[in-house]
Amino acid sequence: MPRPTVAQLAYGSATVVCSTIAMVLLSQTESGPGIPVIAVSALILGLFVAMSVPTRKRESAAAAGTAEERVPAQRLSTTLPSPSAPSESSRAREPAGP
């Protein structure tokens, strides 16, 4: 099981604290069973938020393979122009008609 990132811990903790305060203030509960229900629901909400935070894929570079596998086949099939042959971008362009 991977370790949670700093962003996941921060967002989850902030969600638990803010949602607990908001639910206690909005419900105006003072009863004994009401506070634990609010606390448990805030913890569940914090877990959902922490798990939905996008994480970096550390293994994505290794899974992508070599550069040849990442370059589209169309680009690989073209050959590079030789340095002695003039390329189209280096030729002088003639102005269009008058």
Short mmCIF file of C-alpha atoms in Angstrom, two decimals:
data_model
loop_
_atom_site.label_atom_id
_atom_site.label_comp_id
_atom_site.label_asym_id
_atom_site.label_seq_id
_atom_site.Cartn_x
_atom_site.Cartn_y
_atom_site.Cartn_z
CA MET A 1 0.00 0.00 0.00
CA PRO A 2 1.56 3.33 -1.02
CA ARG A 3 2.18 6.04 1.54
CA PRO A 4 -0.10 9.10 1.43
CA THR A 5 1.42 12.24 -0.06
CA VAL A 6 1.71 15.57 1.72
CA ALA A 7 -1.15 16.95 -0.38
CA GLN A 8 -3.41 14.05 0.58
CA LEU A 9 -2.66 14.52 4.27
CA ALA A 10 -3.19 18.29 4.08
CA TYR A 11 -6.48 18.15 2.16
CA GLY A 12 -7.83 15.29 4.27
CA SER A 13 -6.95 16.99 7.57
CA ALA A 14 -8.35 20.34 6.47
CA THR A 15 -11.56 18.65 5.36
CA VAL A 16 -11.98 16.85 8.70
CA VAL A 17 -11.43 20.00 10.74
CA CYS A 18 -13.56 22.33 8.60
CA SER A 19 -16.42 19.88 8.13
CA THR A 20 -16.52 19.05 11.85
CA ILE A 21 -16.72 22.71 12.81
CA ALA A 22 -19.33 23.41 10.13
CA MET A 23 -21.54 20.46 11.07
CA VAL A 24 -21.39 21.22 14.81
CA LEU A 25 -22.28 24.87 14.20
CA LEU A 26 -25.01 24.13 11.67
CA SER A 27 -26.65 21.32 13.63
CA GLN A 28 -26.33 23.13 16.98
CA THR A 29 -26.15 19.79 18.68
CA GLU A 30 -25.24 19.53 22.33
CA SER A 31 -26.20 15.93 22.88
CA GLY A 32 -23.74 13.15 23.61
CA PRO A 33 -24.47 10.88 20.66
CA GLY A 34 -24.61 13.75 18.16
CA ILE A 35 -20.95 14.76 18.50
CA PRO A 36 -19.49 11.29 17.74
CA VAL A 37 -21.79 10.93 14.72
CA ILE A 38 -20.53 14.27 13.38
CA ALA A 39 -16.91 13.32 14.11
CA VAL A 40 -17.19 9.96 12.33
CA SER A 41 -18.92 11.48 9.33
CA ALA A 42 -16.21 14.17 9.11
CA LEU A 43 -13.51 11.48 9.21
CA ILE A 44 -15.20 9.55 6.40
CA LEU A 45 -15.51 12.73 4.35
CA GLY A 46 -11.83 13.49 4.99
CA LEU A 47 -10.85 10.02 3.77
CA PHE A 48 -12.84 10.47 0.57
CA VAL A 49 -11.20 13.83 -0.08
CA ALA A 50 -7.72 12.50 0.66
CA MET A 51 -8.19 9.55 -1.67
CA SER A 52 -9.50 11.72 -4.51
CA VAL A 53 -6.44 14.02 -4.56
CA PRO A 54 -4.45 13.20 -7.70
CA THR A 55 -1.03 11.69 -7.03
CA ARG A 56 2.14 11.79 -9.08
CA LYS A 57 3.01 8.65 -10.97
CA ARG A 58 6.61 7.91 -10.07
CA GLU A 59 6.69 4.78 -12.16
CA SER A 60 5.25 6.51 -15.24
CA ALA A 61 8.69 7.23 -16.67
CA ALA A 62 9.76 3.63 -16.28
CA ALA A 63 6.49 2.31 -17.66
CA ALA A 64 6.63 4.58 -20.70
CA GLY A 65 9.69 2.77 -22.01
CA THR A 66 12.34 4.14 -24.30
CA ALA A 67 12.11 7.26 -26.43
CA GLU A 68 11.41 5.23 -29.58
CA GLU A 69 8.28 3.79 -28.01
CA ARG A 70 6.99 7.24 -27.03
CA VAL A 71 7.55 8.85 -30.46
CA PRO A 72 4.77 8.21 -32.97
CA ALA A 73 5.66 5.77 -35.75
CA GLN A 74 5.04 8.41 -38.43
CA ARG A 75 7.80 10.61 -37.06
CA LEU A 76 10.21 7.70 -36.80
CA SER A 77 9.76 6.68 -40.42
CA THR A 78 10.87 10.04 -41.80
CA THR A 79 14.55 10.45 -42.47
CA LEU A 80 16.57 13.45 -41.48
CA PRO A 81 17.89 15.63 -44.33
CA SER A 82 21.61 15.56 -44.89
CA PRO A 83 23.51 18.71 -43.92
CA SER A 84 24.76 19.24 -47.50
CA ALA A 85 21.27 19.18 -49.06
CA PRO A 86 19.34 22.43 -48.76
CA SER A 87 16.12 22.10 -46.86
CA GLU A 88 12.89 23.76 -47.87
CA SER A 89 13.07 26.21 -45.00
CA SER A 90 16.53 27.44 -46.05
CA ARG A 91 15.64 28.05 -49.73
CA ALA A 92 14.86 31.60 -50.73
CA ARG A 93 11.22 32.09 -51.44
CA GLU A 94 10.20 33.91 -54.50
CA PRO A 95 7.61 36.63 -54.08
CA ALA A 96 4.14 35.93 -55.34
CA GLY A 97 3.01 37.58 -58.55
CA PRO A 98 2.39 41.33 -58.85
#
